[in-house]
Short mmCIF file of C-alpha atoms and ligand atoms in Angstrom, two decimals:
data_model
loop_
_atom_site.label_atom_id
_atom_site.label_comp_id
_atom_site.label_asym_id
_atom_site.label_seq_id
_atom_site.Cartn_x
_atom_site.Cartn_y
_atom_site.Cartn_z
CA UNK A 1 56.27 80.39 -10.97
CA UNK A 2 53.03 79.42 -9.22
CA UNK A 3 52.73 77.88 -5.75
CA UNK A 4 52.23 74.43 -5.04
CA UNK A 5 48.75 74.94 -3.74
CA UNK A 6 47.57 76.91 -6.80
CA UNK A 7 48.88 74.12 -9.21
CA UNK A 8 47.26 71.52 -6.92
CA UNK A 9 43.95 73.32 -7.20
CA UNK A 10 44.30 73.79 -11.00
CA UNK A 11 45.09 70.12 -11.45
CA UNK A 12 42.24 68.78 -9.28
CA UNK A 13 40.04 71.19 -11.36
CA UNK A 14 40.61 69.25 -14.58
CA UNK A 15 38.32 66.46 -13.66
CA UNK A 16 35.10 65.52 -11.96
CA UNK A 17 34.09 62.11 -10.31
CA UNK A 18 32.93 59.55 -12.75
CA UNK A 19 29.51 58.41 -13.24
CA UNK A 20 28.34 55.71 -10.76
CA UNK A 21 27.97 52.07 -12.07
CA UNK A 22 26.51 48.99 -10.25
CA UNK A 23 29.07 46.65 -9.45
CA UNK A 24 29.58 43.06 -7.82
CA UNK A 25 30.18 43.42 -4.21
CA UNK A 26 32.95 41.20 -4.64
CA UNK A 27 34.64 43.47 -6.99
CA UNK A 28 34.11 46.81 -4.99
CA UNK A 29 37.23 46.80 -2.69
CA UNK A 30 38.55 50.21 -2.31
CA UNK A 31 35.84 51.89 -4.39
CA UNK A 32 33.50 54.80 -3.35
CA UNK A 33 29.76 53.97 -2.23
CA UNK A 34 27.45 56.06 -4.31
CA UNK A 35 24.39 55.09 -2.32
CA UNK A 36 23.31 54.68 1.28
CA UNK A 37 22.77 50.96 2.31
CA UNK A 38 20.17 49.86 4.66
CA UNK A 39 19.91 46.60 6.42
CA UNK A 40 17.16 44.48 5.06
CA UNK A 41 17.63 41.63 7.47
CA UNK A 42 18.66 41.17 11.02
CA UNK A 43 21.98 39.85 11.76
CA UNK A 44 21.99 37.54 13.48
CA UNK A 45 18.65 36.47 12.02
CA UNK A 46 17.74 33.95 14.84
CA UNK A 47 18.66 33.26 18.46
CA UNK A 48 22.18 31.85 18.23
CA UNK A 49 24.50 29.99 20.52
CA UNK A 50 27.64 31.75 21.37
CA UNK A 51 29.22 28.66 22.85
CA UNK A 52 29.57 25.07 22.54
CA UNK A 53 27.51 23.55 25.45
CA UNK A 54 24.07 22.87 26.60
CA UNK A 55 20.98 24.75 26.02
CA UNK A 56 19.05 24.88 29.04
CA UNK A 57 16.35 26.60 31.06
CA UNK A 58 18.13 29.10 33.62
CA UNK A 59 15.14 28.60 36.00
CA UNK A 60 15.74 24.86 36.37
CA UNK A 61 19.05 25.69 37.89
CA UNK A 62 17.81 28.48 40.13
CA UNK A 63 15.23 25.99 41.66
CA UNK A 64 17.80 23.26 42.10
CA UNK A 65 17.18 21.13 39.07
CA UNK A 66 20.76 20.48 38.17
CA UNK A 67 20.71 17.17 36.56
CA UNK A 68 19.28 17.62 33.26
CA UNK A 69 18.49 15.02 30.45
CA UNK A 70 20.15 15.57 27.28
CA UNK A 71 17.30 15.04 24.73
CA UNK A 72 18.97 16.26 21.39
CA UNK A 73 21.98 17.60 19.90
CA UNK A 74 21.98 20.71 17.55
CA UNK A 75 25.02 21.77 15.33
CA UNK A 76 25.55 25.00 13.53
CA UNK A 77 23.09 25.02 10.43
CA UNK A 78 20.56 22.90 12.40
CA UNK A 79 17.28 23.63 14.34
CA UNK A 80 15.66 21.61 17.05
CA UNK A 81 12.00 20.94 15.95
CA UNK A 82 10.56 20.66 19.55
CA UNK A 83 10.31 22.74 22.58
CA UNK A 84 12.83 22.37 25.54
CA UNK A 85 11.00 21.19 28.69
CA UNK A 86 11.95 21.67 32.27
CA UNK A 87 14.51 18.89 33.41
CA UNK A 88 15.94 18.81 29.94
CA UNK A 89 19.05 20.19 28.04
CA UNK A 90 20.03 19.99 24.49
CA UNK A 91 23.85 19.83 23.40
CA UNK A 92 24.35 22.69 21.30
CA UNK A 93 27.29 24.13 19.37
CA UNK A 94 28.26 27.73 18.50
CA UNK A 95 26.23 29.12 15.71
CA UNK A 96 23.39 26.65 16.07
CA UNK A 97 19.83 27.95 16.71
CA UNK A 98 18.96 28.03 20.42
CA UNK A 99 15.95 25.56 20.83
CA UNK A 100 12.38 27.30 21.73
CA UNK A 101 11.96 26.89 25.64
CA UNK A 102 15.71 27.27 26.18
CA UNK A 103 17.06 30.78 27.65
CA UNK A 104 20.61 30.21 28.21
CA UNK A 105 23.43 28.21 27.11
CA UNK A 106 25.75 26.55 29.73
CA UNK A 107 29.40 26.44 28.26
CA UNK A 108 30.55 22.80 28.18
CA UNK A 109 33.59 23.61 30.51
CA UNK A 110 30.95 24.07 33.40
CA UNK A 111 29.14 20.97 32.87
CA UNK A 112 29.99 17.49 34.64
CA UNK A 113 29.30 14.27 32.64
CA UNK A 114 29.92 10.88 34.12
CA UNK A 115 29.04 7.18 33.62
CA UNK A 116 26.75 7.33 36.32
CA UNK A 117 24.69 10.14 35.09
CA UNK A 118 24.04 8.16 31.83
CA UNK A 119 22.06 10.53 29.33
CA UNK A 120 22.16 13.32 31.92
CA UNK A 121 24.52 16.43 32.60
CA UNK A 122 25.21 17.97 35.81
CA UNK A 123 25.43 21.87 35.96
CA UNK A 124 26.90 22.90 39.35
CA UNK A 125 26.45 26.66 38.55
CA UNK A 126 23.72 29.23 38.05
CA UNK A 127 23.19 30.84 34.51
CA UNK A 128 21.38 34.30 33.99
CA UNK A 129 18.53 34.27 31.55
CA UNK A 130 19.91 35.05 27.91
CA UNK A 131 23.48 34.08 29.11
CA UNK A 132 25.63 33.02 25.93
CA UNK A 133 22.69 33.59 23.59
CA UNK A 134 23.12 36.13 20.70
CA UNK A 135 19.82 37.78 19.79
CA UNK A 136 18.35 38.80 16.35
CA UNK A 137 19.41 42.07 15.30
CA UNK A 138 22.16 42.26 17.89
CA UNK A 139 24.78 43.07 15.30
CA UNK A 140 22.85 44.61 12.48
CA UNK A 141 19.08 45.68 12.95
CA UNK A 142 16.93 45.46 9.96
CA UNK A 143 16.23 49.10 8.63
CA UNK A 144 19.33 50.62 10.11
CA UNK A 145 21.56 52.73 8.10
CA UNK A 146 24.58 50.33 7.49
CA UNK A 147 26.79 52.18 4.96
CA UNK A 148 26.71 55.75 3.68
CA UNK A 149 27.16 57.35 0.28
CA UNK A 150 30.75 58.53 -0.05
CA UNK A 151 32.29 55.76 2.18
CA UNK A 152 35.02 53.91 0.99
CA UNK A 153 34.45 49.95 0.61
CA UNK A 154 37.03 48.23 2.83
CA UNK A 155 37.14 44.45 3.49
CA UNK A 156 34.83 44.85 6.51
CA UNK A 157 32.23 46.69 4.45
CA UNK A 158 32.37 43.86 1.85
CA UNK A 159 31.52 41.47 4.77
CA UNK A 160 28.79 43.63 6.07
CA UNK A 161 27.18 43.58 2.57
CA UNK A 162 27.59 40.05 2.26
CA UNK A 163 26.12 39.30 5.40
CA UNK A 164 22.94 41.06 4.38
CA UNK A 165 22.83 39.08 1.19
CA UNK A 166 23.68 42.18 -1.07
CA UNK A 167 25.53 41.14 -4.24
CA UNK A 168 25.45 44.33 -6.09
CA UNK A 169 26.07 47.91 -5.14
CA UNK A 170 26.41 51.41 -6.80
CA UNK A 171 29.93 52.76 -6.65
CA UNK A 172 32.26 55.17 -8.54
CA UNK A 173 34.19 52.97 -11.09
CA UNK A 174 37.85 52.69 -11.27
CA UNK A 175 39.52 55.34 -13.41
CA UNK A 176 41.18 54.07 -16.53
CA UNK A 177 44.59 55.92 -16.66
CA UNK A 178 46.63 55.69 -19.77
CA UNK A 179 50.29 56.07 -19.50
CA UNK A 180 52.60 57.29 -22.23
CA UNK A 181 56.50 58.09 -22.01
CA UNK A 182 58.13 60.24 -24.33
CA UNK A 183 61.58 60.61 -25.31
CA UNK A 184 64.13 59.67 -28.26
CA UNK A 185 66.53 58.26 -25.72
CA UNK A 186 64.16 55.92 -24.14
CA UNK A 187 64.23 52.20 -24.62
CA UNK A 188 62.36 49.34 -23.18
CA UNK A 189 64.98 46.68 -22.93
CA UNK A 190 67.98 45.11 -24.45
CA UNK A 191 71.58 46.51 -24.81
CA UNK A 192 71.68 50.22 -24.59
CA UNK A 193 73.05 51.99 -27.66
CA UNK A 194 75.21 55.06 -26.92
CA UNK A 195 72.95 57.94 -25.36
CA UNK A 196 69.94 55.60 -24.66
CA UNK A 197 68.54 54.99 -21.27
CA UNK A 198 65.82 52.50 -20.24
CA UNK A 199 62.24 53.81 -19.51
CA UNK A 200 61.94 53.65 -15.85
CA UNK A 201 59.05 56.21 -15.36
CA UNK A 202 56.34 54.43 -17.14
CA UNK A 203 56.63 51.08 -15.26
CA UNK A 204 56.76 53.04 -11.96
CA UNK A 205 53.75 54.94 -12.72
CA UNK A 206 51.93 51.85 -13.92
CA UNK A 207 52.74 50.21 -10.74
CA UNK A 208 51.77 53.19 -8.74
CA UNK A 209 48.43 53.20 -10.40
CA UNK A 210 47.78 49.53 -9.80
CA UNK A 211 48.49 50.19 -5.89
CA UNK A 212 46.03 53.03 -6.11
CA UNK A 213 43.34 50.53 -7.12
CA UNK A 214 42.72 52.04 -10.74
CA UNK A 215 43.05 50.38 -14.09
CA UNK A 216 46.23 51.44 -15.84
CA UNK A 217 46.73 51.12 -19.76
CA UNK A 218 50.31 50.99 -20.97
CA UNK A 219 50.66 53.09 -24.34
CA UNK A 220 54.19 52.56 -24.42
CA UNK A 221 56.96 55.02 -25.58
CA UNK A 222 56.54 57.76 -27.93
CA UNK A 223 59.43 59.48 -30.03
CA UNK A 224 60.01 63.24 -29.69
CA UNK A 225 58.17 64.09 -32.84
CA UNK A 226 55.06 66.37 -32.79
CA UNK A 227 52.82 64.31 -34.94
CA UNK A 228 53.78 61.13 -33.18
CA UNK A 229 53.16 62.64 -29.80
CA UNK A 230 49.80 64.13 -31.13
CA UNK A 231 48.59 60.86 -32.42
CA UNK A 232 49.55 58.86 -29.34
CA UNK A 233 47.95 61.38 -27.00
CA UNK A 234 44.72 61.61 -29.19
CA UNK A 235 44.54 57.74 -29.41
CA UNK A 236 44.81 57.21 -25.50
CA UNK A 237 42.18 60.22 -25.02
CA UNK A 238 39.56 58.18 -26.97
CA UNK A 239 40.04 55.23 -24.57
CA UNK A 240 40.84 56.40 -21.18
CA UNK A 241 39.49 58.61 -18.37
CA UNK A 242 42.77 60.32 -17.67
CA UNK A 243 46.11 60.44 -19.56
CA UNK A 244 49.55 60.66 -17.84
CA UNK A 245 52.59 61.41 -19.78
CA UNK A 246 56.24 61.79 -18.83
CA UNK A 247 59.15 63.78 -20.36
CA UNK A 248 59.29 66.86 -22.59
CA UNK A 249 57.75 69.29 -20.52
CA UNK A 250 60.75 71.44 -19.68
CA UNK A 251 62.14 74.03 -22.22
CA UNK A 252 64.64 71.91 -24.14
CA UNK A 253 64.45 72.04 -27.99
CA UNK A 254 62.61 68.57 -28.19
CA UNK A 255 60.21 69.47 -25.51
CA UNK A 256 57.00 69.38 -27.63
CA UNK A 257 54.49 68.58 -25.04
CA UNK A 258 53.03 72.17 -24.52
CA UNK A 259 52.52 72.48 -28.29
CA UNK A 260 50.84 69.28 -28.83
CA UNK A 261 48.73 69.94 -25.63
CA UNK A 262 47.83 73.42 -26.94
CA UNK A 263 46.61 71.87 -30.12
CA UNK A 264 44.61 69.07 -28.84
CA UNK A 265 43.07 70.75 -25.93
CA UNK A 266 42.16 73.73 -28.12
CA UNK A 267 44.15 75.95 -26.17
CA UNK A 268 42.51 74.64 -22.97
CA UNK A 269 45.85 73.86 -21.35
CA UNK A 270 48.33 75.20 -18.92
CA UNK A 271 52.21 74.86 -19.04
CA UNK A 272 53.42 76.07 -15.68
CA UNK A 273 56.36 76.25 -13.38
CA UNK A 274 55.56 75.19 -9.83
CA UNK A 275 57.56 76.72 -6.93
CA UNK A 276 58.72 73.49 -5.91
CA UNK A 277 61.92 71.37 -6.25
CA UNK A 278 62.02 68.93 -7.84
CA UNK A 279 59.07 68.91 -10.19
CA UNK A 280 58.87 72.26 -11.33
CA UNK A 281 57.69 71.99 -14.93
CA UNK A 282 54.12 70.55 -15.34
CA UNK A 283 51.63 70.81 -18.17
CA UNK A 284 48.04 69.68 -18.22
CA UNK A 285 44.68 70.34 -20.04
CA UNK A 286 41.43 68.54 -21.13
CA UNK A 287 41.23 67.35 -24.70
CA UNK A 288 38.93 69.07 -26.88
CA UNK A 289 37.44 66.18 -28.63
CA UNK A 290 36.96 63.61 -25.73
CA UNK A 291 37.06 65.73 -22.52
CA UNK A 292 39.70 63.61 -21.21
CA UNK A 293 42.08 65.26 -18.64
CA UNK A 294 45.88 65.01 -19.18
CA UNK A 295 48.80 65.68 -17.01
CA UNK A 296 52.31 65.84 -18.38
CA UNK A 297 54.81 65.09 -15.80
CA UNK A 298 58.47 65.68 -15.94
CA UNK A 299 60.86 63.38 -17.42
CA UNK A 300 63.38 63.23 -14.60
CA UNK A 301 62.47 60.11 -12.53
CA UNK A 302 62.10 61.58 -9.19
CA UNK A 303 60.52 64.71 -10.54
CA UNK A 304 58.15 62.60 -12.40
CA UNK A 305 57.13 60.63 -9.11
CA UNK A 306 57.02 63.72 -6.97
CA UNK A 307 54.62 65.24 -9.56
CA UNK A 308 52.62 62.01 -9.67
CA UNK A 309 52.24 62.02 -5.87
CA UNK A 310 51.44 65.59 -5.55
CA UNK A 311 49.09 66.09 -8.65
CA UNK A 312 48.13 63.10 -10.53
CA UNK A 313 47.08 61.05 -7.35
CA UNK A 314 44.81 63.82 -6.14
CA UNK A 315 42.96 64.10 -9.53
CA UNK A 316 42.61 60.29 -9.62
CA UNK A 317 41.19 60.27 -6.30
CA UNK A 318 38.79 62.94 -6.98
CA UNK A 319 37.70 61.15 -10.21
CA UNK A 320 37.08 58.07 -8.03
CA UNK A 321 34.91 60.00 -5.62
CA UNK A 322 37.03 60.93 -2.81
CA UNK A 323 36.96 64.20 -1.16
CA UNK A 324 40.18 65.87 -2.14
CA UNK A 325 41.05 69.07 -0.49
CA UNK A 326 44.72 69.55 -0.04
CA UNK A 327 47.90 67.68 -0.17
CA UNK A 328 47.99 65.60 3.25
CA UNK A 329 51.01 66.39 5.36
CA UNK A 330 52.18 65.13 8.89
CA UNK A 331 54.11 67.01 11.35
CA UNK A 332 57.75 65.50 12.38
CA UNK A 333 60.64 66.53 14.27
CA UNK A 334 63.85 67.27 11.93
CA UNK A 335 66.34 64.70 12.84
CA UNK A 336 69.19 66.83 11.43
CA UNK A 337 69.76 70.43 10.20
CA UNK A 338 68.09 70.57 6.80
CA UNK A 339 70.12 73.28 5.38
CA UNK A 340 69.17 74.87 1.90
CA UNK A 341 69.72 78.12 -0.02
CA UNK A 342 66.89 80.53 -0.88
CA UNK A 343 65.61 80.10 -4.42
CA UNK A 344 61.82 81.08 -4.33
CA UNK A 345 60.98 77.49 -4.16
CA UNK A 346 59.44 74.86 -1.62
CA UNK A 347 61.94 72.09 -1.50
CA UNK A 348 60.48 68.61 -1.33
CA UNK A 349 63.44 66.68 -0.11
CA UNK A 350 63.32 62.77 0.12
CA UNK A 351 63.51 61.57 3.64
CA UNK A 352 62.78 58.86 5.83
CA UNK A 353 60.09 59.18 8.48
CA UNK A 354 60.45 56.91 11.87
CA UNK A 355 58.98 56.72 15.05
CA UNK A 356 61.84 57.57 17.57
CA UNK A 357 62.51 55.80 20.73
CA UNK A 358 60.47 58.50 22.54
CA UNK A 359 57.48 57.57 20.33
CA UNK A 360 57.74 60.83 18.29
CA UNK A 361 57.89 61.06 14.49
CA UNK A 362 61.24 61.88 13.43
CA UNK A 363 62.40 62.54 9.98
CA UNK A 364 65.80 62.29 8.48
CA UNK A 365 66.98 63.37 5.07
CA UNK A 366 68.73 61.44 2.26
CA UNK A 367 72.34 62.65 1.84
CA UNK A 368 71.74 63.43 -2.00
CA UNK A 369 68.91 64.87 -3.59
CA UNK A 370 69.28 64.73 -7.36
CA UNK A 371 66.12 64.75 -9.28
CA UNK A 372 67.39 61.74 -11.19
CA UNK A 373 68.25 59.69 -8.12
CA UNK A 374 65.57 56.92 -8.16
CA UNK A 375 67.27 54.38 -5.78
CA UNK A 376 67.22 57.05 -3.12
CA UNK A 377 63.59 57.99 -3.83
CA UNK A 378 62.92 54.12 -3.44
CA UNK A 379 64.65 54.22 0.05
CA UNK A 380 62.48 57.18 0.99
CA UNK A 381 58.93 57.13 2.50
CA UNK A 382 58.23 61.01 2.80
CA UNK A 383 58.96 64.23 0.94
CA UNK A 384 60.22 66.77 3.59
CA UNK A 385 58.71 70.12 3.04
CA UNK A 386 61.53 72.75 3.65
CA UNK A 387 60.15 76.07 3.12
CA UNK A 388 62.11 78.72 1.03
CA UNK A 389 64.89 80.27 3.05
CA UNK A 390 67.98 78.94 4.74
CA UNK A 391 66.58 75.70 6.14
CA UNK A 392 65.31 73.96 8.97
CA UNK A 393 67.15 73.39 12.24
CA UNK A 394 67.36 69.88 14.13
CA UNK A 395 64.59 69.47 16.42
CA UNK A 396 62.15 71.75 14.96
CA UNK A 397 58.93 70.93 13.42
CA UNK A 398 58.71 70.18 9.77
CA UNK A 399 55.92 69.09 7.53
CA UNK A 400 56.28 65.90 5.55
CA UNK A 401 54.31 64.32 2.74
CA UNK A 402 53.84 60.55 2.95
CA UNK A 403 54.63 58.78 -0.17
CA UNK A 404 53.03 55.51 0.87
CA UNK A 405 49.65 54.98 2.24
CA UNK A 406 50.49 52.99 5.27
CA UNK A 407 54.00 53.89 6.02
CA UNK A 408 53.91 52.26 9.55
CA UNK A 409 52.56 49.01 8.45
CA UNK A 410 54.88 46.43 9.26
CA UNK A 411 54.59 42.86 10.21
P1 AMP B 501 62.74 65.69 -20.17
O1 AMP B 501 61.65 66.07 -19.30
O2 AMP B 501 62.18 64.95 -21.49
O3 AMP B 501 63.57 66.82 -20.56
O4 AMP B 501 63.72 64.64 -19.53
C1 AMP B 501 64.51 64.98 -18.26
C2 AMP B 501 65.40 63.83 -18.00
O5 AMP B 501 64.59 62.78 -17.79
C3 AMP B 501 66.31 63.56 -19.09
O6 AMP B 501 67.63 63.14 -18.60
C4 AMP B 501 65.79 62.21 -19.63
O7 AMP B 501 66.62 61.24 -20.31
C5 AMP B 501 65.02 61.55 -18.37
N1 AMP B 501 64.03 60.82 -18.72
C6 AMP B 501 62.82 61.31 -19.46
N2 AMP B 501 61.86 60.34 -19.60
C7 AMP B 501 62.16 59.32 -18.95
C8 AMP B 501 61.80 57.98 -18.50
N3 AMP B 501 60.74 57.57 -19.13
N4 AMP B 501 62.44 57.30 -17.71
C9 AMP B 501 63.68 57.65 -17.21
N5 AMP B 501 64.23 58.79 -17.42
C10 AMP B 501 63.61 59.63 -18.29
MG1 MG B 502 62.86 64.48 -23.39
#
């Protein structure tokens, strides 16, 4: 058996980040930027009113000129062609250009208007110069470094780029991942014949890939037949950046995956036993003809998903340009005694991480831990790392591996 760390490193070594492409900013959400982006414009680009109110000269108010004649009205998107003179005010809306000659905007709440004032407003307060005016470059200054190479594009980054007028950027593209299930017992749908089960691994992996923001390609179910497996794997390898397969990696008589991998990878493959439970068997390699990395996950549904979270996700992230160094863990308090027997393996038990009433992270373990129990996996949000030995006692610290990206994001 090899350690989880060793297996992780070996899998991550299978691939490199994809070559960068130019992509529409609108399509770049979640991708990694492959260039530094500098501001080419000031934002805002003109003196902008921060309030609905009146553009005035602050000096007027200081010398007691409080009744001001309203000479024009400017809405957002408009400019006033003239120059504001002493004794004048201009009705202005948020986002409109502050007219030349004005050096403050008085919010409309502070302004008195009456019949007797006719076309004048009365401002009973003083204003500082520049009050309620947004200046060119206040948010973004032309020439400044806006976004750096290696940064992930989120919604705000898209907003920043668009506010600059950028429509294209250089990014690492989405990884195209082919997914194949293997097994004679598998069927897609319909009434089950004796001995048949429905394929749950492939749909779960395909959905997990979508959530990761990559491009999944569904290659269906392949029978436990050497030639069929070889053909399916080679076919997917011609079209994809990475292939994930499930089933057939243990040591049963119909477990052909290592034989096929050995052939299509020209010996450049590994079939390993990882010292973890579940997800011990794992095979991987790089195809000789197309250089496509391939990871064969175990067939048991929980083992398959644990393996996906530990290994496949890391390689995908690396190929998409992320820095991938180790499996990310969080420390939490054990909500119970987590008993186990020594067996030389790190147990990755399904659990639920919560914030306790005291504001600490607390983890509880699912009562059953079968590697076929998909329902209990679905009701879990972490894998609890219980080191080899007799277990972890209630209240002590334990590492957990989050299964979801934002496990506390609730509305
Ligand atoms: P294997 O790794 O092929 O020996 O399969 C181990 C266990 O997982 C067996 O009970 C299989 O029936 C089950 N299994 C394999 N592939 C799938 C799948 N795609 N969906 C659900 N269960 C599966
Ligand atoms: Mg099988």
